[in-house]
Coordinates of C-alpha atoms and ligand atoms in Angstrom, one line a residue:
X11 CA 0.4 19.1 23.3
X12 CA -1.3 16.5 21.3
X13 CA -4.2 16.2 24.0
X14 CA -5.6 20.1 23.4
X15 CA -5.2 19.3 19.0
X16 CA -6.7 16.4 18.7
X17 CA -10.0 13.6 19.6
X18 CA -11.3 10.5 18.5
X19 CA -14.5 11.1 17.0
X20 CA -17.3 8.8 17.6
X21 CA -20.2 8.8 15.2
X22 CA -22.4 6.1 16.0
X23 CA -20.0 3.4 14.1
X24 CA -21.3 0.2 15.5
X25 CA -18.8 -0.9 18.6
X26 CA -17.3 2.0 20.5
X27 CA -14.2 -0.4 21.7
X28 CA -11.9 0.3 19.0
X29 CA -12.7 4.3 19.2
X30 CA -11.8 4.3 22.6
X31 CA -8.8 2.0 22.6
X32 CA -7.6 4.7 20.1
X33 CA -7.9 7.5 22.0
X34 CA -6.2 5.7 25.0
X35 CA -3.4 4.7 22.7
X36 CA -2.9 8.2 21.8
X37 CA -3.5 10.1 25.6
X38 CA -6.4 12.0 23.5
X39 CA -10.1 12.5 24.4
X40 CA -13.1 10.4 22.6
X41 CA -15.6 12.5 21.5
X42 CA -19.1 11.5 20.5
X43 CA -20.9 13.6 17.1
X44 CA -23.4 14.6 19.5
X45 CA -21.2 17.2 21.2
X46 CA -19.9 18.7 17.6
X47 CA -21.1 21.7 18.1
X48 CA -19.2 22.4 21.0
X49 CA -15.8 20.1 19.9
X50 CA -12.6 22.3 21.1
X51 CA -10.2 19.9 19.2
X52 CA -8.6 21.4 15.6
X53 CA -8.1 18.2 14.5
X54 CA -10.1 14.6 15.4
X55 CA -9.3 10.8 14.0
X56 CA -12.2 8.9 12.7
X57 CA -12.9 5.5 10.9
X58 CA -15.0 6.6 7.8
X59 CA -16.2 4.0 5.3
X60 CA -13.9 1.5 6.4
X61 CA -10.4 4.1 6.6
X62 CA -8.9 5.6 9.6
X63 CA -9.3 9.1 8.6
X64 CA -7.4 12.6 9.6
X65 CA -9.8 15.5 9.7
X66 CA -9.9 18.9 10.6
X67 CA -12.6 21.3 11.3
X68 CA -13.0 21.9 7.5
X69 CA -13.4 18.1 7.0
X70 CA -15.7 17.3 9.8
X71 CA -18.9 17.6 7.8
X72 CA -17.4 15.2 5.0
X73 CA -14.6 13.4 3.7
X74 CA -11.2 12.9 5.7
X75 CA -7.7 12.3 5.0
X76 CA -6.1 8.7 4.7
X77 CA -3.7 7.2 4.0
X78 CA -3.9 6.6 0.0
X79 CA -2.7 2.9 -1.0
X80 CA -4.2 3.2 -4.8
X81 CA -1.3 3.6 -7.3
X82 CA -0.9 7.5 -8.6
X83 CA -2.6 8.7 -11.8
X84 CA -0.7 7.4 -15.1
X85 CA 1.1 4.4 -12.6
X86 CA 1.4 1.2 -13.9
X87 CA -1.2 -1.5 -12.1
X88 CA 1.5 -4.2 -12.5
X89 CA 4.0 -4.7 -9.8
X90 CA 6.5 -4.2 -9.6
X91 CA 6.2 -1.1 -11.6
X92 CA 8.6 0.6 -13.8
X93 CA 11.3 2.3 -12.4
X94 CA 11.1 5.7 -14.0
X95 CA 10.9 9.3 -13.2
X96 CA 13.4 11.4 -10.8
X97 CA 12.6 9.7 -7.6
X98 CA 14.0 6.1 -9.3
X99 CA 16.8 8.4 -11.1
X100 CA 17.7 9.7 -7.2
X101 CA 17.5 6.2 -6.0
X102 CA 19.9 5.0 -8.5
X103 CA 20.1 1.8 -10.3
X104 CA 21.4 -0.2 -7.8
X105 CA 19.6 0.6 -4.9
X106 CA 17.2 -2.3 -4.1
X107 CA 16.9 -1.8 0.0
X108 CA 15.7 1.9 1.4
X109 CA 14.5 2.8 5.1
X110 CA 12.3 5.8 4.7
X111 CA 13.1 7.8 8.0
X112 CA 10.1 10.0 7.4
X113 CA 7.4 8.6 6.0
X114 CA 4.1 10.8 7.0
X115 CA 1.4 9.9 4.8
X116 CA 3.4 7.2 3.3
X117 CA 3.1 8.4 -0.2
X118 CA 6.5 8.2 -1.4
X119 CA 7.0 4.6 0.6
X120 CA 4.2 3.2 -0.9
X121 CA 5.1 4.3 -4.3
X122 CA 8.5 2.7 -3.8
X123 CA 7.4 -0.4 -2.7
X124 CA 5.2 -0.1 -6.1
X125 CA 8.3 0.2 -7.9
X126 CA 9.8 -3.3 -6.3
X127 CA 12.5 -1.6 -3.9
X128 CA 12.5 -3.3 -0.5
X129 CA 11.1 -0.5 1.3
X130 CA 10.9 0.3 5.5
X131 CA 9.5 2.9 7.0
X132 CA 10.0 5.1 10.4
X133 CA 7.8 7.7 11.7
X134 CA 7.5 9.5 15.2
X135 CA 4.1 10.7 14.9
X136 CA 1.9 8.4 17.1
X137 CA -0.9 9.9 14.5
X138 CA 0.7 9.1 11.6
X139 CA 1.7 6.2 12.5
X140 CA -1.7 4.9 13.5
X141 CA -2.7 6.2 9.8
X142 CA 0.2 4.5 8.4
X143 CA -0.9 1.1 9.9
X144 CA -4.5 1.4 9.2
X145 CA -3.4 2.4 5.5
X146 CA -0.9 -1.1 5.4
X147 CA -3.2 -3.3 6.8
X148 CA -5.7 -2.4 4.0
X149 CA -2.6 -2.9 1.6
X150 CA -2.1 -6.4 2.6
X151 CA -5.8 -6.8 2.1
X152 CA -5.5 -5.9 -1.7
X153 CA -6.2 -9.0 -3.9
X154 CA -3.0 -8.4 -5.9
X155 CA -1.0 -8.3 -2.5
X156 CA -2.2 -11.6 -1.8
X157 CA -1.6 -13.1 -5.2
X158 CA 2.3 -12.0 -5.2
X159 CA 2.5 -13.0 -1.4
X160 CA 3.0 -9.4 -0.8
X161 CA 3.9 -7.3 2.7
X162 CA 3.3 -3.9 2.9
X163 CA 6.3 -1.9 4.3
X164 CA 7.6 -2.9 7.6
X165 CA 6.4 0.1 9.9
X166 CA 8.6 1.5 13.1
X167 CA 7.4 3.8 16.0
X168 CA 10.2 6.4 16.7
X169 CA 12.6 9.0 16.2
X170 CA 14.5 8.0 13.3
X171 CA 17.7 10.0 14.8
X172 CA 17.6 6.9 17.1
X173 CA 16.7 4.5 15.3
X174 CA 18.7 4.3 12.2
X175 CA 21.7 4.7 14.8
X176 CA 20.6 1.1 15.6
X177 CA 20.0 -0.7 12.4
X178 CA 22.3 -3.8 11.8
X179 CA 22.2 -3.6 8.1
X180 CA 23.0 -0.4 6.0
X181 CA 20.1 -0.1 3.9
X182 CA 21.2 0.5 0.0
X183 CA 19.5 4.1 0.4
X184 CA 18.5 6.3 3.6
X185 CA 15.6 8.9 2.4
X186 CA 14.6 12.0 3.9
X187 CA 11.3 14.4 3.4
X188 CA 11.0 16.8 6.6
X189 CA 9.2 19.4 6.9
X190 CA 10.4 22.4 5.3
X191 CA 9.4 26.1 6.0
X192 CA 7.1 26.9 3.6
X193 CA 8.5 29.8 1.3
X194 CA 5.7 30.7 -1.2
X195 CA 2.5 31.3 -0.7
X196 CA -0.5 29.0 1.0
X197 CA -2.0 29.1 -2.1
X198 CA 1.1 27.9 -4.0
X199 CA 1.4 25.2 -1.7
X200 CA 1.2 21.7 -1.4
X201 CA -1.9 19.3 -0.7
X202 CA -4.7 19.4 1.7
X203 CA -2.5 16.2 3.1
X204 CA 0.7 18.5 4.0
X205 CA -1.1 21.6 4.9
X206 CA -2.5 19.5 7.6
X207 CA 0.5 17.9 8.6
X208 CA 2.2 20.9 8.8
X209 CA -0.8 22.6 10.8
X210 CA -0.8 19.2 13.6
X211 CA 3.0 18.5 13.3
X212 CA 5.0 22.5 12.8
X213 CA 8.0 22.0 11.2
X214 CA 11.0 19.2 11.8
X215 CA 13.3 21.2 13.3
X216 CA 16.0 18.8 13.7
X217 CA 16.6 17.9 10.0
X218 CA 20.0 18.9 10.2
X219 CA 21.0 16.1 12.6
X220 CA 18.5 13.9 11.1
X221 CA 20.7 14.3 7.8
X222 CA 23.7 13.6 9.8
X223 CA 22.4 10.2 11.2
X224 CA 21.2 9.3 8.0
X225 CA 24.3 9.8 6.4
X226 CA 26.3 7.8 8.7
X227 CA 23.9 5.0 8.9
X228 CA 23.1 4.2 5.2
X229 CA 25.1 2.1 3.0
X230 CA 25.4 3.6 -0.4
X231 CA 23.4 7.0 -0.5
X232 CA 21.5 9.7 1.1
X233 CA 18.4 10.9 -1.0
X234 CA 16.8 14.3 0.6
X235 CA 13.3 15.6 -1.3
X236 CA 13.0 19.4 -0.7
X237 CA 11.0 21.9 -1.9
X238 CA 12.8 23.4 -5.0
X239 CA 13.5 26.5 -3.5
X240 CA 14.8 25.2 -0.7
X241 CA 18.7 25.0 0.4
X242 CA 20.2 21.9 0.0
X243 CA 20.3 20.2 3.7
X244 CA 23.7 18.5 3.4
X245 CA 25.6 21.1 1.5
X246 CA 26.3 20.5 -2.2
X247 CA 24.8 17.3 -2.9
X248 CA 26.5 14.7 -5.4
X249 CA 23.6 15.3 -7.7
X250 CA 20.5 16.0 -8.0
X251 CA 17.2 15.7 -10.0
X252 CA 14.1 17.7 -10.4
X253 CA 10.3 17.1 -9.9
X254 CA 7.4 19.5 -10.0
X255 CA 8.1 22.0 -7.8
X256 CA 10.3 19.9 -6.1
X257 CA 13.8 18.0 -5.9
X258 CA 15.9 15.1 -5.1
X259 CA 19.5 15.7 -4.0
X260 CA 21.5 12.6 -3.4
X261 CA 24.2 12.4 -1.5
X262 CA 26.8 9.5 -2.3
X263 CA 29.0 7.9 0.8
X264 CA 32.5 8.2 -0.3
Ligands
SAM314 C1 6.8 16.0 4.9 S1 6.3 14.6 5.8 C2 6.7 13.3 4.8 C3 5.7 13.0 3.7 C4 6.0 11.7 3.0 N1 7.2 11.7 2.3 C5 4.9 11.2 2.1 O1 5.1 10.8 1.0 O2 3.7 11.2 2.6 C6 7.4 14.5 7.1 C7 7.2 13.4 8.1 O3 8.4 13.0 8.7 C8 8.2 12.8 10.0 N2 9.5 13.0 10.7 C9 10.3 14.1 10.6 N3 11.4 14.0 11.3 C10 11.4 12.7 11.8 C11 12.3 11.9 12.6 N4 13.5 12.5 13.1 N5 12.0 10.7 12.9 C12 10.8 10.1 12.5 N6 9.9 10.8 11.7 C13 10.2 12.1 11.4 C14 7.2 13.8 10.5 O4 6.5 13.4 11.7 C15 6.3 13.9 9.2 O5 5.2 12.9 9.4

């Protein structure tokens, strides 16, 4: 239960309000850095210079995890940028509309939306999603987001194996990243960012039906990023392309 995982951490921030509101939002305890020492939580939520921020006990002392809205290393600063690289190649040349049905720590939204696709996002974490909003609302902050009369992503609260079942209009492109069981080692594995995830969230269980729903509910494609090692989730997909230690099988509707 999220209650016995996870607080609100106080640290002497100015108002209290929004640090309680928070924790009521979530069903979660507020803590206050004076009890630190003595904090049960493995995981607390904290606004640190200005950013929602994830931590664990690890983190407490510094840093955090947020939701990153800068562009990746070697990204174009223009938007839209370029559509390049096996994530655009998996999307496909037509594709301009795609409802990301698991979007976690948003990286592979935002960097859609960077690339000019119309981009909508679904999460079920109530944590995530209060990341995900704290991360968008700094987005539409950004000068450049202004200037273009840019909105970041639109951002819905559920399980997306309800809530694609509902859409009106077949996005161009349904994509998937659950949580996989991780096959190598810790060490091998991904970031800090899905360690963590991983460690608050265990693994999504119900990809299977997830895919299923996805499939029926998008209008041209299905695009499912795995681990590389990992078996395909929808049987043999139409193609498929490969990152860094990862992959992107697409799944065409016939
Ligand atoms: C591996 S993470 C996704 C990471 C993401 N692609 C990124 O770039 O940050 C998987 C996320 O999908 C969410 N998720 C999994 N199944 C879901 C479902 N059926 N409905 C909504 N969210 C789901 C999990 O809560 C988790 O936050």
């Amino acid at each position: 239960m999220l209650t016995d995982k996870l607080a609100v951490l106080y640290e002497g921030q100015g108002d209290s309000l929004a640090f309680q509101q928070l924790a009521d939002r979530l069903g979660v305890p507020l803590r206050n850095t004076v009890q630190a020492d003595n904090l049960s939580e493995p995981f607390f939520l904290s606004w640190r210079n200005g950013c929602l921020k994830l931590l664990d006990r690890e983190l407490l002392r510094k840093g955090g995890l947020t939701v990153d809205i800068d562009p990746r290393n070697g990204e174009q600063r223009s938007w839209p940028a370029p559509k390049q690289g096996a994530l655009a190649q998996a999307l496909g040349r037509k594709t301009k509309t795609v409802v990301d049905a698991t979007t976690g720590w948003g990286q592979d939204s935002l960097f859609m939306f960077r690339m000019g696709y119309q981009v909508s996002c679904i999460e079920r974490s109530p944590v995530m999603v209060e990341l995900l909003a704290d991360g968008f609302h700094r987005l539409n902050q950004q000068d450049w987001m202004q200037r273009l009369q840019l909105s970041a992503p639109q951002l819905s609260t559920g399980n997306a194996i309800d809530l694609l079942a509902t859409l009106t209009t077949p996005p161009d492109c349904i994509y998937l990243d659950p949580m996989f069981p991780p096959k190598r080692k810790k060490s091998a594995l991904a970031k800090k960012s899905m360690v963590i995830l991983r460690d608050l969230l265990g693994d999504d269980t119900d990809k299977d039906q997830l895919f299923n729903v996805a499939l029926q509910a998008a209008g041209k494609r299905v695009v499912v990023k795995s681990p590389d090692d990992a078996e395909p989730l929808g049987g043999k997909p139409s193609e498929s392309f490969s990152g860094k230690l990862l992959r992107y099988d697409v799944y065409l509707k016939v």
